[in-house]
Short mmCIF file of C-alpha atoms in Angstrom, two decimals:
data_model
loop_
_atom_site.label_atom_id
_atom_site.label_comp_id
_atom_site.label_asym_id
_atom_site.label_seq_id
_atom_site.Cartn_x
_atom_site.Cartn_y
_atom_site.Cartn_z
CA UNK A 1 164.77 137.46 157.98
CA UNK A 2 168.14 135.90 157.21
CA UNK A 3 170.11 134.12 159.50
CA UNK A 4 173.14 133.11 158.64
CA UNK A 5 175.33 130.25 160.40
CA UNK A 6 171.99 129.06 162.23
CA UNK A 7 173.78 124.97 163.35
CA UNK A 8 171.83 122.10 161.59
CA UNK A 9 171.94 120.39 164.91
CA UNK A 10 168.68 118.84 166.55
CA UNK A 11 169.52 118.58 170.02
CA UNK A 12 170.33 122.36 170.50
CA UNK A 13 167.71 125.18 171.61
CA UNK A 14 168.95 128.39 169.54
CA UNK A 15 165.67 130.76 169.73
CA UNK A 16 164.03 132.83 173.11
CA UNK A 17 161.29 135.46 173.06
CA UNK A 18 160.88 137.51 175.64
CA UNK A 19 158.14 139.18 176.97
CA UNK A 20 160.01 142.70 177.13
CA UNK A 21 159.91 141.63 172.73
CA UNK A 22 163.10 140.57 172.47
CA UNK A 23 164.13 137.83 170.31
CA UNK A 24 167.50 136.00 171.38
CA UNK A 25 169.13 134.42 168.24
CA UNK A 26 171.95 132.11 168.95
CA UNK A 27 174.28 132.11 164.90
CA UNK A 28 176.94 129.32 165.17
CA UNK A 29 179.23 131.82 168.51
CA UNK A 30 176.89 134.67 168.70
CA UNK A 31 173.70 136.26 170.70
CA UNK A 32 172.40 138.46 168.55
CA UNK A 33 169.28 140.55 169.93
CA UNK A 34 166.63 142.01 167.79
CA UNK A 35 163.98 144.15 169.09
CA UNK A 36 160.57 143.65 167.11
CA UNK A 37 159.37 146.54 168.76
CA UNK A 38 161.60 148.28 167.53
CA UNK A 39 163.68 146.48 164.36
CA UNK A 40 167.19 147.24 166.33
CA UNK A 41 169.65 144.49 165.89
CA UNK A 42 172.95 144.14 168.52
CA UNK A 43 175.26 141.55 168.85
CA UNK A 44 175.18 139.90 172.72
CA UNK A 45 178.06 137.85 172.97
CA UNK A 46 180.87 136.01 171.19
CA UNK A 47 182.44 132.23 172.56
CA UNK A 48 186.16 131.98 171.56
CA UNK A 49 188.53 128.76 171.48
CA UNK A 50 188.99 126.40 169.95
CA UNK A 51 187.16 125.74 166.20
CA UNK A 52 183.81 123.51 167.06
CA UNK A 53 182.87 126.38 169.46
CA UNK A 54 179.75 126.98 169.20
CA UNK A 55 176.62 128.35 171.58
CA UNK A 56 174.67 125.75 172.15
CA UNK A 57 171.38 126.71 173.86
CA UNK A 58 169.34 130.31 174.64
CA UNK A 59 166.71 130.75 177.71
CA UNK A 60 165.21 134.21 178.47
CA UNK A 61 164.38 134.14 182.38
CA UNK A 62 160.64 134.72 183.27
CA UNK A 63 159.14 137.40 184.09
CA UNK A 64 160.67 140.74 183.39
CA UNK A 65 162.52 139.11 181.13
CA UNK A 66 166.61 141.58 181.17
CA UNK A 67 168.12 138.38 181.89
CA UNK A 68 169.45 136.02 179.45
CA UNK A 69 170.62 132.23 180.26
CA UNK A 70 173.56 130.75 177.01
CA UNK A 71 175.11 127.56 177.02
CA UNK A 72 177.76 127.49 175.89
CA UNK A 73 180.17 123.78 173.68
CA UNK A 74 182.65 123.98 176.54
CA UNK A 75 180.06 123.53 179.03
CA UNK A 76 179.38 126.84 180.56
CA UNK A 77 176.28 128.65 182.10
CA UNK A 78 176.03 132.62 181.06
CA UNK A 79 173.96 134.67 183.18
CA UNK A 80 173.98 138.14 181.22
CA UNK A 81 172.29 141.64 182.38
CA UNK A 82 170.83 142.12 178.64
CA UNK A 83 170.12 146.20 180.01
CA UNK A 84 173.66 146.32 180.62
CA UNK A 85 174.82 144.62 178.31
CA UNK A 86 177.27 143.16 180.81
CA UNK A 87 177.15 138.72 181.63
CA UNK A 88 177.09 138.04 185.32
CA UNK A 89 177.94 134.84 186.37
CA UNK A 90 179.14 131.23 184.52
CA UNK A 91 178.49 128.25 186.15
CA UNK A 92 179.60 125.20 185.19
CA UNK A 93 178.31 121.40 186.14
CA UNK A 94 178.96 120.43 182.99
CA UNK A 95 182.03 118.27 181.03
CA UNK A 96 179.71 118.54 177.38
CA UNK A 97 177.74 121.70 175.89
CA UNK A 98 175.26 122.28 177.20
CA UNK A 99 172.25 121.88 174.91
CA UNK A 100 168.90 123.04 177.07
CA UNK A 101 168.31 125.56 179.23
CA UNK A 102 164.87 125.92 181.60
CA UNK A 103 163.87 128.39 184.32
CA UNK A 104 161.89 127.98 187.54
CA UNK A 105 162.40 131.64 189.19
CA UNK A 106 165.64 131.97 190.61
CA UNK A 107 165.99 128.46 189.74
CA UNK A 108 168.42 127.50 186.23
CA UNK A 109 168.13 123.69 184.35
CA UNK A 110 170.49 123.09 182.33
CA UNK A 111 170.20 119.78 179.98
CA UNK A 112 174.09 118.73 178.85
CA UNK A 113 175.35 116.29 175.95
CA UNK A 114 177.19 114.72 179.20
CA UNK A 115 173.59 113.42 180.00
CA UNK A 116 173.02 115.16 183.80
CA UNK A 117 170.68 117.70 184.64
CA UNK A 118 171.76 119.97 186.43
CA UNK A 119 169.51 122.94 188.52
CA UNK A 120 171.69 125.98 189.33
CA UNK A 121 169.79 128.97 192.58
CA UNK A 122 170.94 131.63 190.79
CA UNK A 123 171.29 133.72 193.49
CA UNK A 124 174.15 132.02 195.55
CA UNK A 125 177.81 130.99 195.27
CA UNK A 126 178.11 127.98 195.21
CA UNK A 127 174.90 128.29 192.31
CA UNK A 128 174.90 123.47 191.81
CA UNK A 129 172.04 122.50 194.68
CA UNK A 130 171.04 119.66 192.55
CA UNK A 131 172.65 116.54 190.07
CA UNK A 132 170.43 115.03 188.07
CA UNK A 133 171.79 111.69 186.71
CA UNK A 134 168.38 109.86 185.01
CA UNK A 135 169.78 110.16 181.50
CA UNK A 136 172.41 107.99 178.93
CA UNK A 137 172.58 110.27 176.22
CA UNK A 138 172.65 114.55 175.34
CA UNK A 139 169.31 116.12 176.89
CA UNK A 140 168.28 117.69 174.06
CA UNK A 141 165.02 119.53 176.35
CA UNK A 142 163.55 121.07 179.41
CA UNK A 143 160.65 121.98 180.24
CA UNK A 144 159.64 122.96 184.19
CA UNK A 145 155.84 123.33 184.61
CA UNK A 146 153.86 126.58 185.13
CA UNK A 147 153.08 126.07 188.77
CA UNK A 148 157.08 124.73 188.73
CA UNK A 149 156.85 121.56 191.10
CA UNK A 150 157.71 119.87 188.00
CA UNK A 151 160.85 119.19 185.85
CA UNK A 152 160.60 117.81 182.67
CA UNK A 153 162.90 116.60 180.94
CA UNK A 154 163.91 114.35 177.42
CA UNK A 155 166.86 113.29 176.05
CA UNK A 156 168.35 111.53 173.30
CA UNK A 157 168.22 107.96 175.21
CA UNK A 158 164.52 108.53 173.90
CA UNK A 159 164.24 109.15 177.55
CA UNK A 160 161.22 111.82 178.99
CA UNK A 161 161.68 112.58 182.80
CA UNK A 162 160.01 114.28 185.11
CA UNK A 163 161.30 115.48 188.25
CA UNK A 164 160.03 116.52 191.83
CA UNK A 165 161.80 120.65 192.08
CA UNK A 166 163.01 119.18 195.80
CA UNK A 167 164.99 116.06 193.34
CA UNK A 168 168.30 116.20 195.67
CA UNK A 169 171.25 114.79 193.29
CA UNK A 170 171.59 110.74 192.04
CA UNK A 171 167.42 110.26 193.53
CA UNK A 172 165.46 109.27 189.89
CA UNK A 173 162.68 111.16 188.87
CA UNK A 174 159.68 110.86 189.66
CA UNK A 175 158.33 109.27 186.55
CA UNK A 176 160.52 107.70 183.37
CA UNK A 177 158.80 107.05 180.03
CA UNK A 178 160.48 105.00 177.15
CA UNK A 179 157.63 105.13 174.96
CA UNK A 180 159.40 106.79 172.35
CA UNK A 181 160.93 105.58 169.59
CA UNK A 182 163.74 108.32 168.55
CA UNK A 183 165.52 110.94 170.71
CA UNK A 184 162.82 113.52 172.28
CA UNK A 185 163.93 117.13 171.91
CA UNK A 186 159.79 118.02 171.79
CA UNK A 187 158.11 119.68 174.51
CA UNK A 188 154.81 121.81 175.81
CA UNK A 189 153.05 121.96 179.56
CA UNK A 190 150.04 122.85 178.40
CA UNK A 191 148.35 126.44 179.16
CA UNK A 192 144.94 124.85 180.11
CA UNK A 193 145.21 121.95 181.21
CA UNK A 194 146.97 120.97 184.64
CA UNK A 195 149.15 118.19 184.57
CA UNK A 196 148.90 117.69 180.81
CA UNK A 197 153.00 117.39 178.62
CA UNK A 198 152.62 116.90 175.07
CA UNK A 199 156.16 115.48 173.66
CA UNK A 200 157.91 114.77 170.72
CA UNK A 201 160.14 112.59 168.67
CA UNK A 202 162.53 112.20 166.14
CA UNK A 203 163.09 110.21 163.07
CA UNK A 204 162.18 106.99 163.83
CA UNK A 205 158.73 108.16 166.22
CA UNK A 206 157.14 110.73 164.26
CA UNK A 207 155.00 110.53 167.45
CA UNK A 208 152.83 113.41 169.82
CA UNK A 209 152.25 111.92 172.90
CA UNK A 210 150.58 113.27 176.10
CA UNK A 211 151.06 112.69 179.18
CA UNK A 212 148.77 112.96 182.90
CA UNK A 213 152.79 113.90 184.64
CA UNK A 214 150.33 113.87 188.10
CA UNK A 215 149.57 109.97 187.30
CA UNK A 216 152.03 109.09 184.70
CA UNK A 217 149.20 108.03 182.08
CA UNK A 218 149.82 108.19 178.33
CA UNK A 219 146.31 110.30 177.35
CA UNK A 220 146.74 109.65 173.58
CA UNK A 221 149.78 109.42 170.78
CA UNK A 222 149.30 110.09 166.95
CA UNK A 223 151.65 109.60 164.54
CA UNK A 224 152.65 112.97 162.98
CA UNK A 225 154.43 111.56 159.74
CA UNK A 226 158.11 113.05 159.96
CA UNK A 227 160.51 114.02 162.97
CA UNK A 228 158.82 116.36 166.46
CA UNK A 229 161.15 119.39 166.27
CA UNK A 230 159.41 122.00 167.99
CA UNK A 231 155.81 122.65 170.43
CA UNK A 232 153.83 125.31 170.80
CA UNK A 233 150.77 125.37 172.31
CA UNK A 234 148.08 128.13 171.25
CA UNK A 235 147.77 130.42 174.86
CA UNK A 236 143.58 131.26 173.80
CA UNK A 237 142.47 128.12 173.45
CA UNK A 238 143.26 124.07 173.27
CA UNK A 239 145.22 123.86 170.25
CA UNK A 240 148.99 122.38 169.30
CA UNK A 241 151.53 123.70 166.94
CA UNK A 242 154.03 121.92 166.36
CA UNK A 243 157.13 122.02 163.58
CA UNK A 244 158.43 119.27 161.73
CA UNK A 245 161.43 117.90 160.02
CA UNK A 246 162.21 115.30 157.62
CA UNK A 247 160.49 115.06 154.77
CA UNK A 248 158.35 117.67 154.92
CA UNK A 249 159.91 120.53 157.35
CA UNK A 250 156.43 122.16 157.38
CA UNK A 251 154.82 123.88 160.51
CA UNK A 252 150.97 121.99 160.91
CA UNK A 253 148.81 123.24 164.10
CA UNK A 254 146.04 120.67 165.60
CA UNK A 255 143.20 120.33 167.88
CA UNK A 256 143.41 119.80 171.06
CA UNK A 257 142.50 117.37 172.17
CA UNK A 258 141.21 115.66 169.18
CA UNK A 259 143.98 116.49 167.02
CA UNK A 260 141.79 116.53 164.65
CA UNK A 261 144.46 118.79 161.68
CA UNK A 262 143.56 122.46 161.67
CA UNK A 263 145.88 124.17 159.36
CA UNK A 264 149.49 122.92 157.84
CA UNK A 265 152.31 125.79 157.24
CA UNK A 266 155.05 126.20 155.18
CA UNK A 267 157.81 127.95 153.39
CA UNK A 268 160.87 126.30 155.24
CA UNK A 269 163.12 124.21 153.34
CA UNK A 270 164.02 122.14 155.32
CA UNK A 271 163.95 121.29 158.99
CA UNK A 272 161.96 123.93 160.70
CA UNK A 273 164.61 123.10 164.37
CA UNK A 274 163.04 125.59 166.72
CA UNK A 275 159.86 127.81 167.81
CA UNK A 276 159.87 131.11 169.85
CA UNK A 277 155.86 132.43 171.53
CA UNK A 278 155.86 136.55 171.24
CA UNK A 279 154.47 137.79 174.38
CA UNK A 280 150.68 139.22 173.25
CA UNK A 281 150.68 134.83 172.12
CA UNK A 282 149.36 135.98 168.59
CA UNK A 283 153.02 135.26 166.50
CA UNK A 284 155.08 132.12 166.59
CA UNK A 285 158.62 132.65 165.15
CA UNK A 286 160.33 129.69 164.37
CA UNK A 287 163.60 129.07 163.59
CA UNK A 288 165.26 126.34 160.30
CA UNK A 289 168.18 124.98 158.84
CA UNK A 290 167.46 126.81 155.51
CA UNK A 291 168.54 129.57 157.27
CA UNK A 292 165.52 131.60 157.92
CA UNK A 293 163.32 132.71 160.20
CA UNK A 294 158.90 132.80 159.62
CA UNK A 295 157.55 134.33 161.05
CA UNK A 296 153.07 133.51 161.48
CA UNK A 297 150.13 134.83 162.36
CA UNK A 298 149.18 131.85 164.24
CA UNK A 299 147.29 131.83 166.18
CA UNK A 300 144.10 134.51 167.75
CA UNK A 301 143.04 135.78 171.04
CA UNK A 302 139.05 134.47 172.10
CA UNK A 303 136.36 137.06 170.28
CA UNK A 304 138.62 139.00 168.57
CA UNK A 305 138.16 136.92 165.03
CA UNK A 306 135.12 134.72 163.91
CA UNK A 307 136.49 131.28 164.14
CA UNK A 308 133.34 129.66 161.86
CA UNK A 309 134.48 133.19 158.58
CA UNK A 310 136.79 130.59 156.24
CA UNK A 311 138.85 134.86 155.37
CA UNK A 312 139.90 135.08 158.49
CA UNK A 313 140.53 131.86 159.07
CA UNK A 314 142.98 131.51 155.18
CA UNK A 315 144.49 134.36 157.25
CA UNK A 316 146.34 133.03 160.34
CA UNK A 317 149.17 131.25 159.55
CA UNK A 318 150.34 133.91 157.63
CA UNK A 319 153.81 135.39 157.14
CA UNK A 320 153.81 138.06 159.40
CA UNK A 321 156.49 140.54 159.31
CA UNK A 322 156.35 142.57 162.68
CA UNK A 323 156.96 146.11 161.64
CA UNK A 324 157.79 147.64 158.35
CA UNK A 325 161.02 147.89 157.88
CA UNK A 326 160.88 143.98 157.96
CA UNK A 327 159.11 143.86 154.94
CA UNK A 328 162.01 143.19 152.33
CA UNK A 329 164.92 140.10 153.54
CA UNK A 330 166.93 141.35 156.19
CA UNK A 331 169.76 139.70 157.76
CA UNK A 332 170.17 139.05 161.73
CA UNK A 333 173.23 139.94 161.46
#
């Protein structure tokens, strides 16, 4: 899929796939919705204002994804009812752009260029229930743990912080990790092991690190030899997919915990900034600075494919158009 005006900005989060099979993509000032079942494309909203105004982050609410959070250049978090095509509310709390978002039931966490994390309770009028202030530069990624008890935040200050859900404004994080040597953009909680968090660093770092969020232990660190932009766990078995920037602009599938390389996926010509997982867990979409989205049939449910078969394994990571209509190049807008 062509994605014209996809911003080449490492610190943003411009892709999110709902459990109702709607892919949200932010292209400069506008959010587009692609129905992966029907192939229908609709325009949800556009930000107005100065020339540099843009959509800076997207995140679907978890179960029953009809609500989409949209972070803007002006520091607002908008909440949209996608079925009604209606903005429900606009929440403040940031003085600069909102570059990361993560849901935990009714709690929406937002991270900004102003270096703070704000926890919003979207059910109530006074939505701002905590402001977390440990970072010193842009908060470029947020991820709530599967059990909803821990928020991971990664920043351009090279910090990775873990916060308890009960953390109040001004409190310190449970842990602060300073082992990465560049911005911590990629974060992913394991669906297989409780308290296991993977993090990835920027160009000066190039590592994927694994943490025990309960003890604070660094379990492993591997040099990927390129900027780590995003991480996605295989929901069916212990594998991790990483996407990269300079110098190879590829995706790489790793076996965990050995971190043996299973497969490299090539096709993008610029850094692969974002990844999102389909609701059935089988397909990953990647978005890159080359202004394309590519679909990879990379994760296989247990028992569906004999993993020992070379022929079948060779199919893993093939680009996958999700409906016949997308066999030809098509622009999102």
